[in-house]
Amino acid sequence: MAKNLLIVESPAKAKTIEGYLGKDFTVKSSYGHIRDLVKSEDAIDIKNNFAQKYEVPADKKQVVSELKKLAKEAETVWLASDEDREGEAISWHLFETLGLKDANTKRIVFHEITKPAILKAIESPRKIDYNLVNAQQARRVLDRLVGFELSPVLWKKVKPSLSAGRVQSVAVRLIVEREREIIKFTAEAAFKIVAIFGKGREAFKAELPERFAKQGDAEKFLQDCIGADFTINSLETKPAKRSPAAPFTTSTLQQEASRKLGFSVSRTMTVAQKLYESGKITYMRTDSVNLSDTALNAAAKEINSAWGEKYHQYRKYKTKSAGAQEAHEAIRPTYFDVHSVDGDPSEKRLYDLIWKRAIASQMSEALFEKTTAKIAISSRKEELVANGEVMKFDGFLKVYLESSDEEDDQQSTEDNAILPPLNKGQKLDLQEMTATERFSRPAPRYTEASLVKKLEELGIGRPSTYAPTISTIQNRGYVVKEDREGKARSFKVMTLKGQNITKEEKSENTGAERGKLFPTDIGSVVNDFLVQYFKDIVDYHFTAGVEKQFDEIAQGMEEWTNMIRNFYDPFHKGVENTIETADKATGERELGIHPENGKKISVRIGRFGPFVQIGDSEGEEKPLYASLRAGQSIETITIEEALELFKLPKKVGMFEDKDMTVAIGKFGPYIRHNSAFYSLPKDVDPHDVTETQAIDIIVDKRKRDAERVIKTFTEDAEVKILNGRWGPYIEFGKQNVKIPKDKDPQTLTYAECKALADAEAKAPKKPGAKRFAKKK
């Protein structure tokens, strides 16, 4: 047996490290956390200084049992979980659960999985850092208390099965508030003037810096330019330079992988985790932009070798984030001379991005010559401006250019790549001038990446929390990530060419969205409820302040239980008060009066989602109800759109000489045909179903039903052998019965089926065993 047991978090990491250490080491994985707070309400003893009750989940008991055995046999146990707070907590849980002793337990950390880094860590072990453990415990306890106490309030006051979380609720608030900004936004039109001078390769653009709010003013400008002289009034050429971005942090990696590769935040972290565990990149949860001296020297060597000394520029970046956690490095390749890696396409692409960003951070600035020409108009006092830029030295751009979010790049530039030779006083030939109607735009909806950026700017969350936060708000149904089609919008264009001005109306698509985050109705209602009754929980500054307190606990500057007590006591009183006094939140909005029967039309959240109601629940006549369609919202639906929802059930055509009727029932939308019911697929809107679609749905369902039945029995019509999701099974009345592997479903007799059903019914149930059932 090996003298040393080294425990890491993942099997992939264990495999990589095992190759670096000799036969004296056994390397095993804990598969992440080996224990967690119990699921019951007594997980945290509030009266006893927030003492926690932990349990080893069923799926980790075998892992714990094996690690305990190996730990007893080893002379020294090395805890080598990740170097952040979560990793420190995992080491502590291992220490406690495995019954380890201080005397023969050593804690090691490393930022990269390379042989030198692992050996260096083993040479300088330390003890578990309880300040880091306490910071992680404080976060875990606080989030459990908030979730356990807030969720029942939401069940009572909003809708059953809802849940709330501290950081997640703030993220939802950001998305809800941005959506409302967009709804309230009124686009303002203005005319943009662009002139084209010269011909062929000598042609270039110039723009009027001002815009005209009125069409008449824009037209007057064009008219004044008929026959006018255009002269270069001033010509300024000056050097410009551009510097590379810092190496990646968790946040900037998530943003750039979203822009350049189209990765979701969670996908980026999953792929980065694989790269780290196989020793290809440094640790991927970091808010530091610092590079080690070893990395700086390796980057310099690579740059000098590939492109020469003039492309290298030594840089030390400093982390701006006030709440930056432990002294990590930025995310970088483990070895700069490894330009590409093996793996799946996602790993290759993400590694390429990380390598380029890190190497570019140590390269020279890109140098440009920027020329600005101001053009006088003989008939007007305004000047047109033409900008041109010529690259003199590519520097870091040889390798990498950072992308920008649309919010940073809303206005398209009219810069020319290069201006032709120009002289002050030179007269220019106008080819054409256009006045194009352009519209102001609201702040853009968040993408996953831009939401991470905003959370980081506000000081909310940390590298380890961004991805889970964004996954959680989508999984809970408070936010959806989707594409939405835009709407056609007309705009006017006036063109001056020669002595004539022509006018035309064009069309453009506006408001189209790809991969944006939208709040759902339930997300908006929950947000409004929390803002009204638990303002601190969703307050940006308060939540950022809590993060700062976690940082102070990690540095040993604050006692964690005091911090929790100061938060919990007023929060708990607020919970009790809200349960007693708050009204039920439904987000109800009155749309108006029905044009035919004079009844009130309203919209609100119900037990099964958002719906429109015609009539009053307290009246003698029963109200009518209709669910909202996909893409509709209780905040924006109009009375006309609401009335459309009541046009179901409706006949959509004939099939086999029988009517096909579309309606919405208790279990969702369906087609009724010849007394049979056929559910509509989720992606089919019941209001838009065509006759052809309805026939296809009926035929497809009949085909699937026919393929599902393997055998029936004349002895009992309720006994069938069916094809299920996990293979053939017997449906014996209301009982679903497994078919033994040595039995052929095709040849089973009724008597054999009955015998199998009787045997299964009499068999004692195993503790914790799930009852066998098949989806029909």
PDB file of C-alpha atoms in Angstrom, residues 269-467:
ATOM      1  CA  MET A 269     -17.126  26.716 -17.476  1.00  0.00           C
ATOM      2  CA  THR A 270     -17.671  23.029 -18.290  1.00  0.00           C
ATOM      3  CA  VAL A 271     -15.159  23.143 -21.155  1.00  0.00           C
ATOM      4  CA  ALA A 272     -12.668  25.221 -19.128  1.00  0.00           C
ATOM      5  CA  GLN A 273     -12.930  22.692 -16.270  1.00  0.00           C
ATOM      6  CA  LYS A 274     -11.928  19.891 -18.681  1.00  0.00           C
ATOM      7  CA  LEU A 275      -8.959  21.913 -19.948  1.00  0.00           C
ATOM      8  CA  TYR A 276      -7.815  22.632 -16.395  1.00  0.00           C
ATOM      9  CA  GLU A 277      -8.196  19.067 -15.145  1.00  0.00           C
ATOM     10  CA  SER A 278      -6.182  17.708 -18.058  1.00  0.00           C
ATOM     11  CA  GLY A 279      -3.371  20.152 -17.251  1.00  0.00           C
ATOM     12  CA  LYS A 280      -3.815  22.444 -20.284  1.00  0.00           C
ATOM     13  CA  ILE A 281      -4.800  25.739 -18.606  1.00  0.00           C
ATOM     14  CA  THR A 282      -4.501  27.299 -15.168  1.00  0.00           C
ATOM     15  CA  TYR A 283      -7.407  27.422 -12.697  1.00  0.00           C
ATOM     16  CA  MET A 284     -10.556  28.767 -14.344  1.00  0.00           C
ATOM     17  CA  ARG A 285     -12.266  30.410 -11.344  1.00  0.00           C
ATOM     18  CA  THR A 286     -10.361  33.620 -10.732  1.00  0.00           C
ATOM     19  CA  ASP A 287     -10.866  37.369 -10.692  1.00  0.00           C
ATOM     20  CA  SER A 288      -7.155  38.119 -11.013  1.00  0.00           C
ATOM     21  CA  VAL A 289      -5.457  39.433 -14.174  1.00  0.00           C
ATOM     22  CA  ASN A 290      -1.995  38.768 -12.777  1.00  0.00           C
ATOM     23  CA  LEU A 291       0.504  36.470 -14.525  1.00  0.00           C
ATOM     24  CA  SER A 292       3.356  34.754 -12.666  1.00  0.00           C
ATOM     25  CA  ASP A 293       6.969  35.574 -13.498  1.00  0.00           C
ATOM     26  CA  THR A 294       7.314  32.074 -14.944  1.00  0.00           C
ATOM     27  CA  ALA A 295       4.372  32.724 -17.273  1.00  0.00           C
ATOM     28  CA  LEU A 296       5.692  36.162 -18.273  1.00  0.00           C
ATOM     29  CA  ASN A 297       9.079  34.694 -19.182  1.00  0.00           C
ATOM     30  CA  ALA A 298       7.485  31.840 -21.152  1.00  0.00           C
ATOM     31  CA  ALA A 299       5.253  34.291 -23.070  1.00  0.00           C
ATOM     32  CA  ALA A 300       8.238  36.523 -23.879  1.00  0.00           C
ATOM     33  CA  LYS A 301      10.216  33.549 -25.186  1.00  0.00           C
ATOM     34  CA  GLU A 302       7.320  32.443 -27.402  1.00  0.00           C
ATOM     35  CA  ILE A 303       6.691  35.935 -28.808  1.00  0.00           C
ATOM     36  CA  ASN A 304      10.360  36.620 -29.524  1.00  0.00           C
ATOM     37  CA  SER A 305      10.717  33.233 -31.196  1.00  0.00           C
ATOM     38  CA  ALA A 306       7.592  33.550 -33.367  1.00  0.00           C
ATOM     39  CA  TRP A 307       7.589  37.239 -34.356  1.00  0.00           C
ATOM     40  CA  GLY A 308      10.734  38.923 -33.062  1.00  0.00           C
ATOM     41  CA  GLU A 309      11.577  41.258 -30.187  1.00  0.00           C
ATOM     42  CA  LYS A 310       9.658  44.249 -31.565  1.00  0.00           C
ATOM     43  CA  TYR A 311       6.414  42.356 -30.943  1.00  0.00           C
ATOM     44  CA  HIS A 312       7.102  41.788 -27.246  1.00  0.00           C
ATOM     45  CA  GLN A 313       6.130  44.250 -24.513  1.00  0.00           C
ATOM     46  CA  TYR A 314       6.384  43.215 -20.865  1.00  0.00           C
ATOM     47  CA  ARG A 315       3.206  44.035 -18.926  1.00  0.00           C
ATOM     48  CA  LYS A 316       2.055  43.488 -15.347  1.00  0.00           C
ATOM     49  CA  TYR A 317      -1.721  43.843 -15.031  1.00  0.00           C
ATOM     50  CA  LYS A 318      -3.324  44.747 -11.727  1.00  0.00           C
ATOM     51  CA  THR A 319      -6.686  43.420 -10.580  1.00  0.00           C
ATOM     52  CA  LYS A 320      -9.198  46.259 -10.258  1.00  0.00           C
ATOM     53  CA  SER A 321     -11.911  44.241  -8.524  1.00  0.00           C
ATOM     54  CA  ALA A 322     -12.098  45.394  -4.902  1.00  0.00           C
ATOM     55  CA  GLY A 323     -13.499  42.049  -3.781  1.00  0.00           C
ATOM     56  CA  ALA A 324     -10.984  39.889  -5.608  1.00  0.00           C
ATOM     57  CA  GLN A 325     -10.537  36.589  -3.830  1.00  0.00           C
ATOM     58  CA  GLU A 326      -7.349  34.775  -3.023  1.00  0.00           C
ATOM     59  CA  ALA A 327      -4.178  35.588  -4.983  1.00  0.00           C
ATOM     60  CA  HIS A 328      -4.779  33.572  -8.127  1.00  0.00           C
ATOM     61  CA  GLU A 329      -3.303  34.004 -11.557  1.00  0.00           C
ATOM     62  CA  ALA A 330      -5.332  34.949 -14.602  1.00  0.00           C
ATOM     63  CA  ILE A 331      -6.540  32.119 -16.861  1.00  0.00           C
ATOM     64  CA  ARG A 332      -3.715  31.195 -19.227  1.00  0.00           C
ATOM     65  CA  PRO A 333      -2.236  28.200 -21.054  1.00  0.00           C
ATOM     66  CA  THR A 334      -0.079  26.016 -18.822  1.00  0.00           C
ATOM     67  CA  TYR A 335       2.577  25.999 -21.519  1.00  0.00           C
ATOM     68  CA  PHE A 336       2.770  28.922 -23.961  1.00  0.00           C
ATOM     69  CA  ASP A 337       4.638  26.849 -26.533  1.00  0.00           C
ATOM     70  CA  VAL A 338       1.585  24.570 -26.883  1.00  0.00           C
ATOM     71  CA  HIS A 339      -0.454  26.423 -29.506  1.00  0.00           C
ATOM     72  CA  SER A 340      -3.290  23.895 -29.813  1.00  0.00           C
ATOM     73  CA  VAL A 341      -4.603  20.890 -27.910  1.00  0.00           C
ATOM     74  CA  ASP A 342      -6.321  17.585 -28.548  1.00  0.00           C
ATOM     75  CA  GLY A 343      -9.914  17.202 -27.466  1.00  0.00           C
ATOM     76  CA  ASP A 344     -13.390  17.876 -28.779  1.00  0.00           C
ATOM     77  CA  PRO A 345     -14.017  20.982 -30.950  1.00  0.00           C
ATOM     78  CA  SER A 346     -15.242  23.017 -27.953  1.00  0.00           C
ATOM     79  CA  GLU A 347     -12.034  22.370 -26.021  1.00  0.00           C
ATOM     80  CA  LYS A 348      -9.875  23.226 -29.040  1.00  0.00           C
ATOM     81  CA  ARG A 349     -11.731  26.497 -29.697  1.00  0.00           C
ATOM     82  CA  LEU A 350     -11.745  27.633 -26.055  1.00  0.00           C
ATOM     83  CA  TYR A 351      -8.064  26.783 -25.619  1.00  0.00           C
ATOM     84  CA  ASP A 352      -7.246  28.749 -28.776  1.00  0.00           C
ATOM     85  CA  LEU A 353      -9.116  31.758 -27.346  1.00  0.00           C
ATOM     86  CA  ILE A 354      -7.287  31.531 -23.989  1.00  0.00           C
ATOM     87  CA  TRP A 355      -3.872  31.091 -25.648  1.00  0.00           C
ATOM     88  CA  LYS A 356      -4.368  34.067 -27.976  1.00  0.00           C
ATOM     89  CA  ARG A 357      -5.670  36.367 -25.247  1.00  0.00           C
ATOM     90  CA  ALA A 358      -2.820  35.518 -22.859  1.00  0.00           C
ATOM     91  CA  ILE A 359      -0.063  35.805 -25.491  1.00  0.00           C
ATOM     92  CA  ALA A 360      -1.529  39.063 -26.874  1.00  0.00           C
ATOM     93  CA  SER A 361      -1.462  40.595 -23.386  1.00  0.00           C
ATOM     94  CA  GLN A 362       2.361  40.526 -23.561  1.00  0.00           C
ATOM     95  CA  MET A 363       2.643  41.920 -27.079  1.00  0.00           C
ATOM     96  CA  SER A 364       3.359  45.421 -28.370  1.00  0.00           C
ATOM     97  CA  GLU A 365       0.712  48.061 -28.926  1.00  0.00           C
ATOM     98  CA  ALA A 366      -0.821  48.356 -32.385  1.00  0.00           C
ATOM     99  CA  LEU A 367       0.167  51.694 -33.980  1.00  0.00           C
ATOM    100  CA  PHE A 368      -2.072  53.695 -36.311  1.00  0.00           C
ATOM    101  CA  GLU A 369      -2.081  56.967 -38.147  1.00  0.00           C
ATOM    102  CA  LYS A 370      -5.446  58.621 -37.722  1.00  0.00           C
ATOM    103  CA  THR A 371      -6.496  61.344 -40.166  1.00  0.00           C
ATOM    104  CA  THR A 372      -9.425  63.705 -39.651  1.00  0.00           C
ATOM    105  CA  ALA A 373     -10.580  65.927 -42.512  1.00  0.00           C
ATOM    106  CA  LYS A 374     -13.123  68.705 -41.904  1.00  0.00           C
ATOM    107  CA  ILE A 375     -15.007  69.750 -45.018  1.00  0.00           C
ATOM    108  CA  ALA A 376     -16.574  73.213 -45.398  1.00  0.00           C
ATOM    109  CA  ILE A 377     -19.839  73.717 -47.287  1.00  0.00           C
ATOM    110  CA  SER A 378     -20.108  77.059 -49.110  1.00  0.00           C
ATOM    111  CA  SER A 379     -23.862  77.313 -48.479  1.00  0.00           C
ATOM    112  CA  ARG A 380     -23.955  76.198 -44.812  1.00  0.00           C
ATOM    113  CA  LYS A 381     -22.065  76.936 -41.609  1.00  0.00           C
ATOM    114  CA  GLU A 382     -21.802  73.213 -40.623  1.00  0.00           C
ATOM    115  CA  GLU A 383     -18.797  71.058 -41.520  1.00  0.00           C
ATOM    116  CA  LEU A 384     -18.719  67.457 -42.682  1.00  0.00           C
ATOM    117  CA  VAL A 385     -16.125  65.197 -41.047  1.00  0.00           C
ATOM    118  CA  ALA A 386     -14.219  62.309 -42.650  1.00  0.00           C
ATOM    119  CA  ASN A 387     -12.085  59.972 -40.561  1.00  0.00           C
ATOM    120  CA  GLY A 388      -9.511  57.528 -41.847  1.00  0.00           C
ATOM    121  CA  GLU A 389      -7.155  55.168 -40.102  1.00  0.00           C
ATOM    122  CA  VAL A 390      -4.026  53.469 -41.399  1.00  0.00           C
ATOM    123  CA  MET A 391      -2.292  50.712 -39.436  1.00  0.00           C
ATOM    124  CA  LYS A 392       1.445  51.340 -39.183  1.00  0.00           C
ATOM    125  CA  PHE A 393       2.325  48.367 -36.958  1.00  0.00           C
ATOM    126  CA  ASP A 394      -0.010  45.481 -36.107  1.00  0.00           C
ATOM    127  CA  GLY A 395       1.547  44.544 -32.746  1.00  0.00           C
ATOM    128  CA  PHE A 396      -0.828  42.384 -30.670  1.00  0.00           C
ATOM    129  CA  LEU A 397      -3.464  42.516 -33.449  1.00  0.00           C
ATOM    130  CA  LYS A 398      -1.367  39.941 -35.270  1.00  0.00           C
ATOM    131  CA  VAL A 399      -2.825  37.482 -32.762  1.00  0.00           C
ATOM    132  CA  TYR A 400      -6.005  38.759 -31.160  1.00  0.00           C
ATOM    133  CA  LEU A 401      -8.686  41.484 -31.130  1.00  0.00           C
ATOM    134  CA  GLU A 402     -11.181  41.673 -28.277  1.00  0.00           C
ATOM    135  CA  SER A 403     -14.852  41.737 -29.274  1.00  0.00           C
ATOM    136  CA  SER A 404     -17.311  44.233 -27.836  1.00  0.00           C
ATOM    137  CA  ASP A 405     -20.864  43.954 -26.573  1.00  0.00           C
ATOM    138  CA  GLU A 406     -23.585  45.586 -28.612  1.00  0.00           C
ATOM    139  CA  GLU A 407     -24.188  48.058 -25.799  1.00  0.00           C
ATOM    140  CA  ASP A 408     -20.655  49.329 -26.279  1.00  0.00           C
ATOM    141  CA  ASP A 409     -21.073  49.507 -30.027  1.00  0.00           C
ATOM    142  CA  GLN A 410     -24.579  50.754 -30.680  1.00  0.00           C
ATOM    143  CA  GLN A 411     -23.702  53.493 -33.112  1.00  0.00           C
ATOM    144  CA  SER A 412     -22.159  52.294 -36.345  1.00  0.00           C
ATOM    145  CA  THR A 413     -19.121  54.287 -37.341  1.00  0.00           C
ATOM    146  CA  GLU A 414     -18.638  55.810 -40.752  1.00  0.00           C
ATOM    147  CA  ASP A 415     -14.850  55.709 -40.571  1.00  0.00           C
ATOM    148  CA  ASN A 416     -12.971  54.939 -43.767  1.00  0.00           C
ATOM    149  CA  ALA A 417     -10.310  52.267 -43.725  1.00  0.00           C
ATOM    150  CA  ILE A 418      -8.055  54.739 -45.475  1.00  0.00           C
ATOM    151  CA  LEU A 419      -8.493  58.238 -46.907  1.00  0.00           C
ATOM    152  CA  PRO A 420      -7.088  59.165 -50.347  1.00  0.00           C
ATOM    153  CA  PRO A 421      -4.352  61.836 -50.482  1.00  0.00           C
ATOM    154  CA  LEU A 422      -5.974  65.134 -49.420  1.00  0.00           C
ATOM    155  CA  ASN A 423      -4.732  68.715 -49.063  1.00  0.00           C
ATOM    156  CA  LYS A 424      -6.000  71.663 -47.098  1.00  0.00           C
ATOM    157  CA  GLY A 425      -8.046  73.964 -49.371  1.00  0.00           C
ATOM    158  CA  GLN A 426      -8.674  71.155 -51.861  1.00  0.00           C
ATOM    159  CA  LYS A 427     -12.062  71.254 -53.585  1.00  0.00           C
ATOM    160  CA  LEU A 428     -14.021  67.982 -53.572  1.00  0.00           C
ATOM    161  CA  ASP A 429     -16.489  66.493 -56.023  1.00  0.00           C
ATOM    162  CA  LEU A 430     -19.737  65.390 -54.358  1.00  0.00           C
ATOM    163  CA  GLN A 431     -21.044  62.128 -55.811  1.00  0.00           C
ATOM    164  CA  GLU A 432     -24.109  61.852 -53.622  1.00  0.00           C
ATOM    165  CA  MET A 433     -25.472  62.818 -50.224  1.00  0.00           C
ATOM    166  CA  THR A 434     -28.108  60.922 -48.261  1.00  0.00           C
ATOM    167  CA  ALA A 435     -30.313  61.873 -45.347  1.00  0.00           C
ATOM    168  CA  THR A 436     -31.395  58.601 -43.718  1.00  0.00           C
ATOM    169  CA  GLU A 437     -33.958  58.360 -40.928  1.00  0.00           C
ATOM    170  CA  ARG A 438     -32.422  56.552 -37.962  1.00  0.00           C
ATOM    171  CA  PHE A 439     -34.097  55.672 -34.666  1.00  0.00           C
ATOM    172  CA  SER A 440     -32.770  55.784 -31.127  1.00  0.00           C
ATOM    173  CA  ARG A 441     -32.579  52.411 -29.401  1.00  0.00           C
ATOM    174  CA  PRO A 442     -33.236  51.370 -25.811  1.00  0.00           C
ATOM    175  CA  ALA A 443     -30.583  49.722 -23.678  1.00  0.00           C
ATOM    176  CA  PRO A 444     -30.189  46.166 -25.019  1.00  0.00           C
ATOM    177  CA  ARG A 445     -31.548  43.122 -23.256  1.00  0.00           C
ATOM    178  CA  TYR A 446     -28.974  41.129 -21.360  1.00  0.00           C
ATOM    179  CA  THR A 447     -27.181  38.135 -22.771  1.00  0.00           C
ATOM    180  CA  GLU A 448     -25.782  35.628 -20.287  1.00  0.00           C
ATOM    181  CA  ALA A 449     -22.347  37.191 -20.743  1.00  0.00           C
ATOM    182  CA  SER A 450     -23.448  40.827 -20.377  1.00  0.00           C
ATOM    183  CA  LEU A 451     -25.429  39.873 -17.245  1.00  0.00           C
ATOM    184  CA  VAL A 452     -22.240  38.401 -15.757  1.00  0.00           C
ATOM    185  CA  LYS A 453     -20.460  41.645 -16.622  1.00  0.00           C
ATOM    186  CA  LYS A 454     -23.170  43.685 -14.872  1.00  0.00           C
ATOM    187  CA  LEU A 455     -23.138  41.491 -11.763  1.00  0.00           C
ATOM    188  CA  GLU A 456     -19.365  41.834 -11.580  1.00  0.00           C
ATOM    189  CA  GLU A 457     -19.568  45.635 -11.974  1.00  0.00           C
ATOM    190  CA  LEU A 458     -22.069  45.776  -9.093  1.00  0.00           C
ATOM    191  CA  GLY A 459     -19.851  43.572  -6.916  1.00  0.00           C
ATOM    192  CA  ILE A 460     -22.485  40.831  -6.752  1.00  0.00           C
ATOM    193  CA  GLY A 461     -21.390  37.211  -6.861  1.00  0.00           C
ATOM    194  CA  ARG A 462     -17.915  35.820  -7.374  1.00  0.00           C
ATOM    195  CA  PRO A 463     -16.195  33.734 -10.102  1.00  0.00           C
ATOM    196  CA  SER A 464     -17.636  30.505  -8.713  1.00  0.00           C
ATOM    197  CA  THR A 465     -21.224  31.829  -8.587  1.00  0.00           C
ATOM    198  CA  TYR A 466     -21.830  33.428 -12.012  1.00  0.00           C
ATOM    199  CA  ALA A 467     -22.592  30.253 -13.981  1.00  0.00           C
TER     200      ALA A 467
END
